[in-house]
Structures are given as structure tokens and as C-alpha cells.
PDB file of C-alpha atoms in Angstrom:
ATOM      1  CA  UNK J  16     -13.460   1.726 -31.765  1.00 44.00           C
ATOM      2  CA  UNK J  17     -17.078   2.319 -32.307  1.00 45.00           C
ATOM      3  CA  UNK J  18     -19.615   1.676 -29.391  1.00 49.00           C
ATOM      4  CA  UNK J  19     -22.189  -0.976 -29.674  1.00 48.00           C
ATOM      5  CA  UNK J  20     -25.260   0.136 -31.325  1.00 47.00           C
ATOM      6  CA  UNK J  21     -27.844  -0.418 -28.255  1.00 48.00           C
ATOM      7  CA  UNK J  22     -25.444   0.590 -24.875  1.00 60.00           C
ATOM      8  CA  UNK J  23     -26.785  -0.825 -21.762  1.00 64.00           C
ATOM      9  CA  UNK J  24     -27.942   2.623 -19.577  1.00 67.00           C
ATOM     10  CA  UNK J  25     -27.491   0.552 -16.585  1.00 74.00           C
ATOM     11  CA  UNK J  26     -23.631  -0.440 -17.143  1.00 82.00           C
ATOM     12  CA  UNK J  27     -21.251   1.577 -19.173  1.00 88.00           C
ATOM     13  CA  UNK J  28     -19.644  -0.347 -22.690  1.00 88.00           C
ATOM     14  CA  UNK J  29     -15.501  -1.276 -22.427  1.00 90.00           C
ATOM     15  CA  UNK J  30     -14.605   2.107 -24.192  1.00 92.00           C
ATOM     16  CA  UNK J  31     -17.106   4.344 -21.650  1.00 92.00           C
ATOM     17  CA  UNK J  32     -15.138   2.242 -19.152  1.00 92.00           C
ATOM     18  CA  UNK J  33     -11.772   3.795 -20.476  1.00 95.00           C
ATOM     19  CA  UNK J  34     -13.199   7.220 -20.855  1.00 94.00           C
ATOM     20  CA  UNK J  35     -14.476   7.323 -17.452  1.00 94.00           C
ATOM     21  CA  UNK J  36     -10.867   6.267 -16.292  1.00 95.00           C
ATOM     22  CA  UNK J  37      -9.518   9.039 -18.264  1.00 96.00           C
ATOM     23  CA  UNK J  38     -11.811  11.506 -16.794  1.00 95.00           C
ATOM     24  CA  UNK J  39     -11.290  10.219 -13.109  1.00 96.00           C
ATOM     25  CA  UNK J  40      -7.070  10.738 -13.490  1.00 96.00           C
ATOM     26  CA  UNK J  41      -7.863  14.353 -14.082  1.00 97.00           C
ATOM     27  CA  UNK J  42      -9.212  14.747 -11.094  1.00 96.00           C
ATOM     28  CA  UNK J  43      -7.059  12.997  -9.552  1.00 97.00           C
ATOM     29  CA  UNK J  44      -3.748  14.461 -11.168  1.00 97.00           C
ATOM     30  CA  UNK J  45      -5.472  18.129 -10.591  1.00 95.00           C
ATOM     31  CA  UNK J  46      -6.926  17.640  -6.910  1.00 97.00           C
ATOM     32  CA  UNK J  47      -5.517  19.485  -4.218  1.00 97.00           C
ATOM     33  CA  UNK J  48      -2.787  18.277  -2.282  1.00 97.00           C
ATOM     34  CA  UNK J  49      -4.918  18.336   1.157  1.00 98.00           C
ATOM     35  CA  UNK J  50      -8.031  17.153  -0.048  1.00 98.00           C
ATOM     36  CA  UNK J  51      -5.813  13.918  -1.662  1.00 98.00           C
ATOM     37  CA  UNK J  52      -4.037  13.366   1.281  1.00 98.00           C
ATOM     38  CA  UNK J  53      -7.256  13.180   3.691  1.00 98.00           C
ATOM     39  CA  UNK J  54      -8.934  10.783   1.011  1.00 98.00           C
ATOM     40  CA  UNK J  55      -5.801   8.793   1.111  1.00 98.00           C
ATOM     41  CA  UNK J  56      -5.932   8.379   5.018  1.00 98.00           C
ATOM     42  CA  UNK J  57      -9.172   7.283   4.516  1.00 98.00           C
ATOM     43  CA  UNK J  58      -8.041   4.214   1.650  1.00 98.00           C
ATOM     44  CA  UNK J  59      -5.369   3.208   4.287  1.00 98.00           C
ATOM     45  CA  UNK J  60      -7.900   2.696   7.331  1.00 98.00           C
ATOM     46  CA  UNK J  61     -10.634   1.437   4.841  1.00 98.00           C
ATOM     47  CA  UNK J  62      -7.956  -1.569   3.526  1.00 98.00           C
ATOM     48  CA  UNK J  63      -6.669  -2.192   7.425  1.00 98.00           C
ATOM     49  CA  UNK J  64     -10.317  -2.536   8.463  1.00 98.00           C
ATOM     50  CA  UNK J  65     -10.691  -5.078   5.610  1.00 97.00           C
ATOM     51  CA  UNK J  66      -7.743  -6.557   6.831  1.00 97.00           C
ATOM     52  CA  UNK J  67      -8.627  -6.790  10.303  1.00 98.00           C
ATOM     53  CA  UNK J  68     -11.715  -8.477   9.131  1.00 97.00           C
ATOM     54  CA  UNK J  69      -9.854 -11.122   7.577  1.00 98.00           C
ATOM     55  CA  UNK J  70      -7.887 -11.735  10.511  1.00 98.00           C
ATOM     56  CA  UNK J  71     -10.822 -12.907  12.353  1.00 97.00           C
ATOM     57  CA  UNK J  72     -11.492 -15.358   9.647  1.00 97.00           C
ATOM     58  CA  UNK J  73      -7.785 -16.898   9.347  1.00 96.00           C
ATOM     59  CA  UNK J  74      -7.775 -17.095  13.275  1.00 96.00           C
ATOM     60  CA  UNK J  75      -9.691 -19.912  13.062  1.00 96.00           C
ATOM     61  CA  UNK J  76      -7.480 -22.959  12.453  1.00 93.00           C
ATOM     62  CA  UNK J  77     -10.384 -25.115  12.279  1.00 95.00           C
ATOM     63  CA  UNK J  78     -11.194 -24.052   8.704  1.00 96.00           C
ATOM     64  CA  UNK J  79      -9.690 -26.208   6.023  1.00 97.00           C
ATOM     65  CA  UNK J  80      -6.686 -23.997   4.100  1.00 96.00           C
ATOM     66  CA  UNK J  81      -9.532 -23.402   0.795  1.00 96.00           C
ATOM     67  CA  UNK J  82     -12.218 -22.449   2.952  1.00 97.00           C
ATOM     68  CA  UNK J  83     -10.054 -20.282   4.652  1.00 96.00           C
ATOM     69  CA  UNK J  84      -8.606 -18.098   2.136  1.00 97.00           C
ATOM     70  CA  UNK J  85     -12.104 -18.086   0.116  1.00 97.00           C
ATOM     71  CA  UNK J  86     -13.836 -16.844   3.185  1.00 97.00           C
ATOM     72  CA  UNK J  87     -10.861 -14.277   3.905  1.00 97.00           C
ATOM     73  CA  UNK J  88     -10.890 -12.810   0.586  1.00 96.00           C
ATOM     74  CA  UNK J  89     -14.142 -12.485   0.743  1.00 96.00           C
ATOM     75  CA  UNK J  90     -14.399 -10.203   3.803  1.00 96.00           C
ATOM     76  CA  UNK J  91     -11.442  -8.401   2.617  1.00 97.00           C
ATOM     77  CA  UNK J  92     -13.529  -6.984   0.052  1.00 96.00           C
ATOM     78  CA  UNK J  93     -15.075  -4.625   2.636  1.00 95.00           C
ATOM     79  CA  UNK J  94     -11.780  -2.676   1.975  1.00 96.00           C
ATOM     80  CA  UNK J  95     -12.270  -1.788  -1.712  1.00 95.00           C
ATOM     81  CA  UNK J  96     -16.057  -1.302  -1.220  1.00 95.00           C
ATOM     82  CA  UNK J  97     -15.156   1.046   1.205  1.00 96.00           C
ATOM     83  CA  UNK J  98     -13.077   2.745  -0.937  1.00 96.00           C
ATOM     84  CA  UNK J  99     -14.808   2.453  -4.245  1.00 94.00           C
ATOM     85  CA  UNK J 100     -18.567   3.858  -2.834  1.00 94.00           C
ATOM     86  CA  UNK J 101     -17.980   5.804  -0.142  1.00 94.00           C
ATOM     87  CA  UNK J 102     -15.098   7.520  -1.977  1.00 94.00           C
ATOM     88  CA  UNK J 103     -11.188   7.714  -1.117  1.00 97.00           C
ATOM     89  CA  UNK J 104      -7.798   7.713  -3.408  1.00 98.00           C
ATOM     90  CA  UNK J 105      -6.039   4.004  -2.957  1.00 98.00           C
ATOM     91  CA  UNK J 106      -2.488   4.181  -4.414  1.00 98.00           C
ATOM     92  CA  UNK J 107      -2.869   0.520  -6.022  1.00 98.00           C
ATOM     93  CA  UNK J 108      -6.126   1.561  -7.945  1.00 97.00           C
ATOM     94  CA  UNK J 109      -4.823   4.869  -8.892  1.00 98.00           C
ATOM     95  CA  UNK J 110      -2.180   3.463 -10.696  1.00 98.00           C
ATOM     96  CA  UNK J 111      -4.960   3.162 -13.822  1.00 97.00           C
ATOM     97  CA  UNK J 112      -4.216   7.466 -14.281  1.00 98.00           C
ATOM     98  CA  UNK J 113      -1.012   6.000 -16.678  1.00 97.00           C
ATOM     99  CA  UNK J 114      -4.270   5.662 -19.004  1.00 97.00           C
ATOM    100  CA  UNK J 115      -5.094   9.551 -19.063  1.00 96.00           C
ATOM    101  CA  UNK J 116      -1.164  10.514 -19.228  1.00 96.00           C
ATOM    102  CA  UNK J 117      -0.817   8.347 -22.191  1.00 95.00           C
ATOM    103  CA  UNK J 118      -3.886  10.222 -23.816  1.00 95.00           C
ATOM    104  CA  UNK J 119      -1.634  13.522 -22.577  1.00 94.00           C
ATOM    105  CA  UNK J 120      -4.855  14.665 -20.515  1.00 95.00           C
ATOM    106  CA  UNK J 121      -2.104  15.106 -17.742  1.00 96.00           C
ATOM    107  CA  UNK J 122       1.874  14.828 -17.562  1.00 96.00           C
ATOM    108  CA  UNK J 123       3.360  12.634 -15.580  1.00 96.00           C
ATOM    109  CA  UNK J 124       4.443  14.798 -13.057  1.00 97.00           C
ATOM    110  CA  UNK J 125       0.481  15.309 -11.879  1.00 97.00           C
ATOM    111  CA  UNK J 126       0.523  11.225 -12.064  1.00 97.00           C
ATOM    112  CA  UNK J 127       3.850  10.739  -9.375  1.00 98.00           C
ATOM    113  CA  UNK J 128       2.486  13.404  -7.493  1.00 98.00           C
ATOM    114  CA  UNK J 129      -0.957  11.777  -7.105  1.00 98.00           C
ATOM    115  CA  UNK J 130       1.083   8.322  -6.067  1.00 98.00           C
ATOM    116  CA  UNK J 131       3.830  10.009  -3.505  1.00 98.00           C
ATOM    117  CA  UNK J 132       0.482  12.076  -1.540  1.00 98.00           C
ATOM    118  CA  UNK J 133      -1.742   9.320  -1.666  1.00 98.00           C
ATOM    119  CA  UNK J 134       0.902   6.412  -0.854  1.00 98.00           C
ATOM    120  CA  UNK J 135       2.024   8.812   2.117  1.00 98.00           C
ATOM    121  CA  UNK J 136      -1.966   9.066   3.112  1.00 98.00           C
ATOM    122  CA  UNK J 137      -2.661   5.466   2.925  1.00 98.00           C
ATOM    123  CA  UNK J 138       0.682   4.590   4.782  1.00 98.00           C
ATOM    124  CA  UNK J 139      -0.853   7.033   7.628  1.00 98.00           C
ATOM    125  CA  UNK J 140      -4.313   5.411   7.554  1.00 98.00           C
ATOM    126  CA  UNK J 141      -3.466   1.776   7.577  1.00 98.00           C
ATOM    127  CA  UNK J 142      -0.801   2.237  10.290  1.00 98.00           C
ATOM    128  CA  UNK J 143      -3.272   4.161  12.301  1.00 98.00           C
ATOM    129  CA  UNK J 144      -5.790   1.331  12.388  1.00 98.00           C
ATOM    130  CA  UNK J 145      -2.981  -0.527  13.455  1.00 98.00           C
ATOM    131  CA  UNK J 146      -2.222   1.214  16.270  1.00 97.00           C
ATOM    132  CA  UNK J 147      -5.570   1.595  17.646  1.00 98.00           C
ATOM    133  CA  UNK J 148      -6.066  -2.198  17.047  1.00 98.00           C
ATOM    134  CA  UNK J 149      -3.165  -2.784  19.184  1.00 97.00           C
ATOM    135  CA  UNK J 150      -4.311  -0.688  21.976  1.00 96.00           C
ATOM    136  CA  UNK J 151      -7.869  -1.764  21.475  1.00 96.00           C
ATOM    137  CA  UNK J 152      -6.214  -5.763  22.556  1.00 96.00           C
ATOM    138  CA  UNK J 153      -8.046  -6.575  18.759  1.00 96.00           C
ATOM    139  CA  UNK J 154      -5.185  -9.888  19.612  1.00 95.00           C
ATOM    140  CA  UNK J 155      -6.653 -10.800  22.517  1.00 95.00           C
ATOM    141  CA  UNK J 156      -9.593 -12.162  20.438  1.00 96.00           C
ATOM    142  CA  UNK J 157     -10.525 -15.742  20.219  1.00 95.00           C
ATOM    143  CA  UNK J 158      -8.354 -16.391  23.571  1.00 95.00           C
ATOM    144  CA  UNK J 159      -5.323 -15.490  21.382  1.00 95.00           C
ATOM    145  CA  UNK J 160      -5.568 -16.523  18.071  1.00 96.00           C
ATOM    146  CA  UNK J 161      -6.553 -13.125  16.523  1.00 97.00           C
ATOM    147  CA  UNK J 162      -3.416 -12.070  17.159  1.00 95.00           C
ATOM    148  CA  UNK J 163      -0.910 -15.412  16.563  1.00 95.00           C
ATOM    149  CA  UNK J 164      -3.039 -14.977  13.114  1.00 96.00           C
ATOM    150  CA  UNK J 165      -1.427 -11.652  12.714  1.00 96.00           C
ATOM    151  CA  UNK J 166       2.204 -12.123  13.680  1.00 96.00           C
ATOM    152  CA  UNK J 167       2.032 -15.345  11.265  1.00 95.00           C
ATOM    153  CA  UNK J 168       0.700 -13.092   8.637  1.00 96.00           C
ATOM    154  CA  UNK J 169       3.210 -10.782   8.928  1.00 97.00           C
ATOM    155  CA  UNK J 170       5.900 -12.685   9.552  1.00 95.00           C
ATOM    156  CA  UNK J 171       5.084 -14.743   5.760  1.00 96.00           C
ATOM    157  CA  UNK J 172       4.860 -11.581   4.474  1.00 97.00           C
ATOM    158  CA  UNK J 173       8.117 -10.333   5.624  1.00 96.00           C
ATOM    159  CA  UNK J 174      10.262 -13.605   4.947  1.00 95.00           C
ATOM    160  CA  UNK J 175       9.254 -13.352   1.151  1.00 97.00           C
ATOM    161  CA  UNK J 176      11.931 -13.683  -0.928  1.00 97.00           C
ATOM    162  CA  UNK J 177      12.366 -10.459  -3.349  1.00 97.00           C
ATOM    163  CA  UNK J 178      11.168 -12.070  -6.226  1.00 98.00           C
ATOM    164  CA  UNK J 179       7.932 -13.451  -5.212  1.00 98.00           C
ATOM    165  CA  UNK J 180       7.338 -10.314  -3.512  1.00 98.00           C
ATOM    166  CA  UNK J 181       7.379  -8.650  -6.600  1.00 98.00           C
ATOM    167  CA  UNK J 182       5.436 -11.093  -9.007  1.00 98.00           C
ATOM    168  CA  UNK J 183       2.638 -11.534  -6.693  1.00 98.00           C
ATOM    169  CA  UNK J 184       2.660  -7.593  -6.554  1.00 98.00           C
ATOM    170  CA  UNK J 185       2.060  -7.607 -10.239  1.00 98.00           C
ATOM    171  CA  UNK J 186      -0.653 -10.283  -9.598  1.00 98.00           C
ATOM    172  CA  UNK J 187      -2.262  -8.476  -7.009  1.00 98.00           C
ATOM    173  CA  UNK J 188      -2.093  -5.481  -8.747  1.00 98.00           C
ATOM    174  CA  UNK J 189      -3.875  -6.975 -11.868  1.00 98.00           C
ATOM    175  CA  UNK J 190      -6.767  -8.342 -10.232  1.00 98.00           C
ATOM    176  CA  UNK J 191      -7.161  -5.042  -7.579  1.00 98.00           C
ATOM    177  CA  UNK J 192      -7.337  -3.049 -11.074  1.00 97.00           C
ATOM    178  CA  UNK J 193      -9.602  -5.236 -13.030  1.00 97.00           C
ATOM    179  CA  UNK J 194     -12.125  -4.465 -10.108  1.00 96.00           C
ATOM    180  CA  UNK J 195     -11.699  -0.927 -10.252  1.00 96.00           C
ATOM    181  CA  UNK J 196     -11.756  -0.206 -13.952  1.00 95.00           C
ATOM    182  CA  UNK J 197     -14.972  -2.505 -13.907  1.00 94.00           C
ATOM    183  CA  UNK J 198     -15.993  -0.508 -10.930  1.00 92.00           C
ATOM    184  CA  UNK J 199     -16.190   2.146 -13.894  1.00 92.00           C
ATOM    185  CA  UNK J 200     -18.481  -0.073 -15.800  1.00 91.00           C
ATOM    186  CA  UNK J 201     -21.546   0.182 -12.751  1.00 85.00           C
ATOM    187  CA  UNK J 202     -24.054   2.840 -11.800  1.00 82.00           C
ATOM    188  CA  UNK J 203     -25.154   1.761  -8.966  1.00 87.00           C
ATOM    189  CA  UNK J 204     -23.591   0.210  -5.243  1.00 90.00           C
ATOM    190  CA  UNK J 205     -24.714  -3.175  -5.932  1.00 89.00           C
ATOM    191  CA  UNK J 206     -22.834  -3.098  -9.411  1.00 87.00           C
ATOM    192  CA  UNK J 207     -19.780  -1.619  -7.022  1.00 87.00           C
ATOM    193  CA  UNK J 208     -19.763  -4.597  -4.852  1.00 89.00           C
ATOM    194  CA  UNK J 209     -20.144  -6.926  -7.488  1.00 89.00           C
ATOM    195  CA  UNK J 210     -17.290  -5.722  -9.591  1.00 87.00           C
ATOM    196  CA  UNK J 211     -15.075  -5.573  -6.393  1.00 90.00           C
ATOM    197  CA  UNK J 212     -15.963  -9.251  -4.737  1.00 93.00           C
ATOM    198  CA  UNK J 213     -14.074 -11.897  -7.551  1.00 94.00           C
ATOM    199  CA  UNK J 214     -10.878 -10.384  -8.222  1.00 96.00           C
ATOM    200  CA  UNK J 215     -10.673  -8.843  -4.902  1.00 96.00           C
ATOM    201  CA  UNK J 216     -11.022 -12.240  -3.107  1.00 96.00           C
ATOM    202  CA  UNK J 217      -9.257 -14.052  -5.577  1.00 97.00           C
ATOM    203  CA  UNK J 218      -5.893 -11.909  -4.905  1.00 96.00           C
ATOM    204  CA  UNK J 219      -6.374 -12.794  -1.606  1.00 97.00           C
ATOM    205  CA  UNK J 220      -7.007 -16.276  -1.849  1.00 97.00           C
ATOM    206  CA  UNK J 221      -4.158 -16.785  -4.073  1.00 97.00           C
ATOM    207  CA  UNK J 222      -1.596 -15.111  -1.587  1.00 96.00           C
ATOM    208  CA  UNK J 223      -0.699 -12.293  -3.852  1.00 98.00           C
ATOM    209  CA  UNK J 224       0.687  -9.007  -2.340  1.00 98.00           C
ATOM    210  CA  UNK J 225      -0.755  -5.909  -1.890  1.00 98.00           C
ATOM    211  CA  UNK J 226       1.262  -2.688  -0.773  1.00 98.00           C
ATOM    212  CA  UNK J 227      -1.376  -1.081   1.014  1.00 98.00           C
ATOM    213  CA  UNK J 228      -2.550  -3.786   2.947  1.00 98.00           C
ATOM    214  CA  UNK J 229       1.194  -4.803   3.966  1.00 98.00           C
ATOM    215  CA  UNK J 230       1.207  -1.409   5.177  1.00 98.00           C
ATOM    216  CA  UNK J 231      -1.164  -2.523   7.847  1.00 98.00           C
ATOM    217  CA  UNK J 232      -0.036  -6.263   8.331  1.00 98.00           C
ATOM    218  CA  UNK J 233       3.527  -5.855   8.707  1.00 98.00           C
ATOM    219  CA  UNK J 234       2.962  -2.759  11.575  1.00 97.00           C
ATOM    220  CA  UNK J 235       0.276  -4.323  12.892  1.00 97.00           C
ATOM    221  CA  UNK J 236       2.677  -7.822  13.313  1.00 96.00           C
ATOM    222  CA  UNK J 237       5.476  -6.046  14.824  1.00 96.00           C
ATOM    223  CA  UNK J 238       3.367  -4.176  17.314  1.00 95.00           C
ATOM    224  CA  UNK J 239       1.703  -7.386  18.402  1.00 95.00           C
ATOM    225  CA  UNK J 240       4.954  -9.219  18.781  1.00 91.00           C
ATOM    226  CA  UNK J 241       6.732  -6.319  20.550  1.00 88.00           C
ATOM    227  CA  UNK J 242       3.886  -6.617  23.296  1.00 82.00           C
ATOM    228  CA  UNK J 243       4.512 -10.176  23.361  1.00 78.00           C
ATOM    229  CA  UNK J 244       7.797  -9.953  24.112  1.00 71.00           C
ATOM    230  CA  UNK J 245       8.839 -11.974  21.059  1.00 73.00           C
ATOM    231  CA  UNK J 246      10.811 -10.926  18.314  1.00 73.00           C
ATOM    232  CA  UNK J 247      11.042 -12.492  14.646  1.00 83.00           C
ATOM    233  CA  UNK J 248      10.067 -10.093  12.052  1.00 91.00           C
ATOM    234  CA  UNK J 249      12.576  -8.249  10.970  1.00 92.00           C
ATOM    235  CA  UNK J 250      12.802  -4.320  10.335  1.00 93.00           C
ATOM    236  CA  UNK J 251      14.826  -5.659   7.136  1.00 94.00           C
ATOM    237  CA  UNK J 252      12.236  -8.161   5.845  1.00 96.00           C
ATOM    238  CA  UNK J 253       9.371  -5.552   6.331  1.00 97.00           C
ATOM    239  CA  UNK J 254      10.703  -3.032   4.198  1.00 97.00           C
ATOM    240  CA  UNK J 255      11.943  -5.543   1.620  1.00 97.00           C
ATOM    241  CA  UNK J 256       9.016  -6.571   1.068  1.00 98.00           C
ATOM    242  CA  UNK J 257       7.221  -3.338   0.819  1.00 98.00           C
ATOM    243  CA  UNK J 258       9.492  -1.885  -1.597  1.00 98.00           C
ATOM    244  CA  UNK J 259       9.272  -5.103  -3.811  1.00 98.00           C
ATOM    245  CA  UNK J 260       5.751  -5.345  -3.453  1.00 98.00           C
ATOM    246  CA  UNK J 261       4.618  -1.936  -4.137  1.00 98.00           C
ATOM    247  CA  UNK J 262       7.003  -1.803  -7.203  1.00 98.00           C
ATOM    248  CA  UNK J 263       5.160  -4.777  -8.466  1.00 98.00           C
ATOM    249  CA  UNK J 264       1.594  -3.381  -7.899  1.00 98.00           C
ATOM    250  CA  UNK J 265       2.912   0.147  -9.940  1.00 98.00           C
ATOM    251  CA  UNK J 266       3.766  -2.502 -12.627  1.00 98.00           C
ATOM    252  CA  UNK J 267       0.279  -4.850 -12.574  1.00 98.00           C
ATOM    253  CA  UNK J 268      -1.711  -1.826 -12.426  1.00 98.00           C
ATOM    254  CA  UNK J 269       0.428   0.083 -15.224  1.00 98.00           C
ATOM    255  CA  UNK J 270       0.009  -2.759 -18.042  1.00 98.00           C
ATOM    256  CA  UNK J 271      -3.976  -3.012 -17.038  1.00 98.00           C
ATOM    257  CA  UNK J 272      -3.921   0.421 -17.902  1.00 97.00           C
ATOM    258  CA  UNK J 273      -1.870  -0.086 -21.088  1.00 97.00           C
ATOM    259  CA  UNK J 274      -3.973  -2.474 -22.210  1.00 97.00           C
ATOM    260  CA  UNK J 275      -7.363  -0.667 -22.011  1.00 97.00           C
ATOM    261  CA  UNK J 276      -6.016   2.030 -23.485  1.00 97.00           C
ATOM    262  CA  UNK J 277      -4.662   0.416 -26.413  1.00 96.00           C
ATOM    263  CA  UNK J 278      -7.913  -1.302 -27.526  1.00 95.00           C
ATOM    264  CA  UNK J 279     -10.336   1.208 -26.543  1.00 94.00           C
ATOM    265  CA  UNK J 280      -8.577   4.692 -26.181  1.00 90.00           C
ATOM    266  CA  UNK J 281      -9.871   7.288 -29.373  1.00 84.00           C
ATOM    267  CA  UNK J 282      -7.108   7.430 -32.404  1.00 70.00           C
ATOM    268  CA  UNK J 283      -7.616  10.910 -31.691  1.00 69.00           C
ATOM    269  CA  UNK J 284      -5.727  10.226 -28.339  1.00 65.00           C
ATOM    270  CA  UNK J 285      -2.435   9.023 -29.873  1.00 63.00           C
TER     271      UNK J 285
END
């Protein structure tokens, strides 16, 4: 597809966009193993620090339900801002490499082996920030209500049935992409943030599911509740969901990456 005639130099065009993509799955596919895994950790605690800063926001059951999830989804973005500027490897975006393997830039063996390190990674980093929020009394906030926020958060989560599990993974997936690929797009942090802030909240605010950030809700949930004494999310329910849920983000992210690719990937490329 031919490039418009006068590019913007401060934003790259749609196919720029998909090249850019391309280029970023080689690194990613080629990086090695340690340096993945240590940028992964650092996706996991960036999403459970977004996380954590939503928490604060739904612990406040004076806020109508709109207002709420708006405002939540909007501090959640910290998490892919993190991520995006300040540079780590976040399973759910990286599933945009299928782009470059369909291009054959890389097989897909470098493409599974980019998703098991860095799923491992950000499993390791989101738990982590768990933990030390736990230990840090982060539920003790707000006489309480920080933490009731969480166990209700996770205990939603975990009660999902299969099905919408998976859909809103696809969802979630979709809109956690569309930021990233028009992260591409930007040159600068401002454009970073601003390309991360709709879809990003939006997910949110629609209660759509995202694996990385169950990975911290769900622990985080069951360590509150074991301190409490209570018990009502289940072992079963937590890994139910996360299996259902990341499957559907590996399938959102895959068809955003289909689709650019298909209207803006070279002939050459086929």
C-alpha cells in the first residue's frame, strides 16, 4: 500500500505503524533469554502497581458505579505507560510479534518462546507486588476498604464462568493492542500516554479481562483473605479463569495483528 504523499514526522502513517511492529518482534523473538525475563518482571510489577492504583479508586463505595470504573481505568493506565516508555516485555502486548512471523521475519518457535519467558516474568513481577502489598498492610487502607475492594475483585474475577472469561479476554486483548500498535504510531512520551489512556481505560471500565493483571488480583485476593481468616476464592476458580483469560488475550491480540498485517504488510511479505 503506498504511503501518503506528505507523512507527518511527528507520528508515523498506519503502514510505518506495521513496520515498526515487525521490526520490534525481532527483537523480541531474538533477545536473550535473561535480558527478556528481567524486562518481563518488570511488565508484571508495572501492571500490579497500576492495579493497586485502581484499588484505591474502587475502595471508595461512595462513587457512583460509571464514575468508578472511568476513574479506575484511568489510573490503571499507569501500568501500560510504565511499560510502554520506560521499557519492559508485557505478554498481552507482545502477542502483536504473530505480525513479523507471518512476514517470516521469525518462526514461530522465537514467537512461543518470547510468550512462555515473558508470561513466566510477568507472573513473577505481578505476584511480587502482591506480596509486598500484603506485607506492606496496602488493605488496611481507608480503615479497610482497600482491601474488601480487593478480595471482591478477585473473588468476581474468579467466579467467572469459562466463557465470559474468555470473550472478555479477547476484548481486553483488542483494546490493550490497539494502544500498543498506536503506541508505534508516537515519537514522543506524551504521544505514549495518549495512545495508552482510551483503550486502556475503556477495557477496564467495561470489565474485560486481562491475564497479567489477574496475575496480580487473584494472588493478591487470596493473600488478603487468608490473613483475614476468610476463605471464598477458590484455588479452582483462580486458575480457571487464568487459563481462559489468557487464552482469550493470545486470541484478541492475534487477530489485531492479523488485521494490520493484512492491509498494510508489503506484497513482498506474502
Amino acid at each position: 500500500m503506498a504511503q501518503e504523499p506528505y507523512p507527518n514526522p511527528l507520528m508515523r502513517t498506519p503502514a510505518e505503524v506495521e513496520a515498526a511492529a515487525e521490526d520490534a518482534g525481532v527483537t523480541k523473538a531474538t533477545a536473550p533469554a535473561a535480558r527478556l525475563f528481567v524486562l518481563a518482571v518488570l511488565a508484571g510489577a508495572f501492571i500490579a502497581l497500576g492495579g493497586s492504583f485502581m484499588l484505591i479508586v474502587k475502595a471508595d463505595a461512595s462513587l457512583p458505579f460509571a464514575v468508578s470504573q472511568v476513574l479506575g481505568g484511568l489510573v490503571f493506565c499507569l501500568g501500560l505507560f510504565l511499560v510502554l516508555v520506560a521499557g519492559a516485555e508485557l505478554f498481552t502486548g507482545n502477542c502483536l510479534m504473530v505480525a513479523g512471523g507471518l512476514s517470516r521475519r521469525y518462526p514461530l518457535k522465537g514467537i512461543l518462546r518470547n510468550w512462555a519467558i515473558v508470561y513466566t516474568g510477568n507472573a513473577v513481577g505481578a505476584i511480587l507486588i502482591a506480596g509486598l502489598l500484603t506485607l506492606a498492610a496496602f488493605g488496611d487502607m481507608g480503615s479497610g476498604a482497600v482491601g474488601d475492594a480487593a478480595i471482591t475483585v478477585a473473588a468476581s474475577k474468579a467466579s467467572l464462568a469459562p466463557a465470559a472469561a474468555f470473550t472478555r479476554g479477547i476484548l481486553c486483548n483488542i483494546l490493550v493492542c490497539l494502544a500498543v500498535w498506536m503506541g508505534f504510531a508516537g515519537k514522543t512520551v506524551c504521544d505514549k500516554l495518549a495512545a495508552t489512556m482510551l483503550p486502556v481505560c475503556a477495557f477496564v471500565a467495561l470489565g474485560f479481562e486481562h491475564s497479567i493483571a489477574n496475575l496480580f488480583f487473584l494472588p493478591l485476593g487470596l493473600m488478603l483473605e487468608a490473613a483475614s481468616g476468610a476463605a471464598g476464592i477458590t484455588v479452582s476458580g483462580v486458575a480457571m479463569n487464568l487459563v481462559c483469560v489468557t487464552v482469550g488475550n493470545i486470541v484478541g491480540g492475534v487477530l489485531v495483528a492479523i488485521a494490520y498485517w493484512t492491509a498494510y504488510a508489503p506484497k513482498s511479505k506474502r
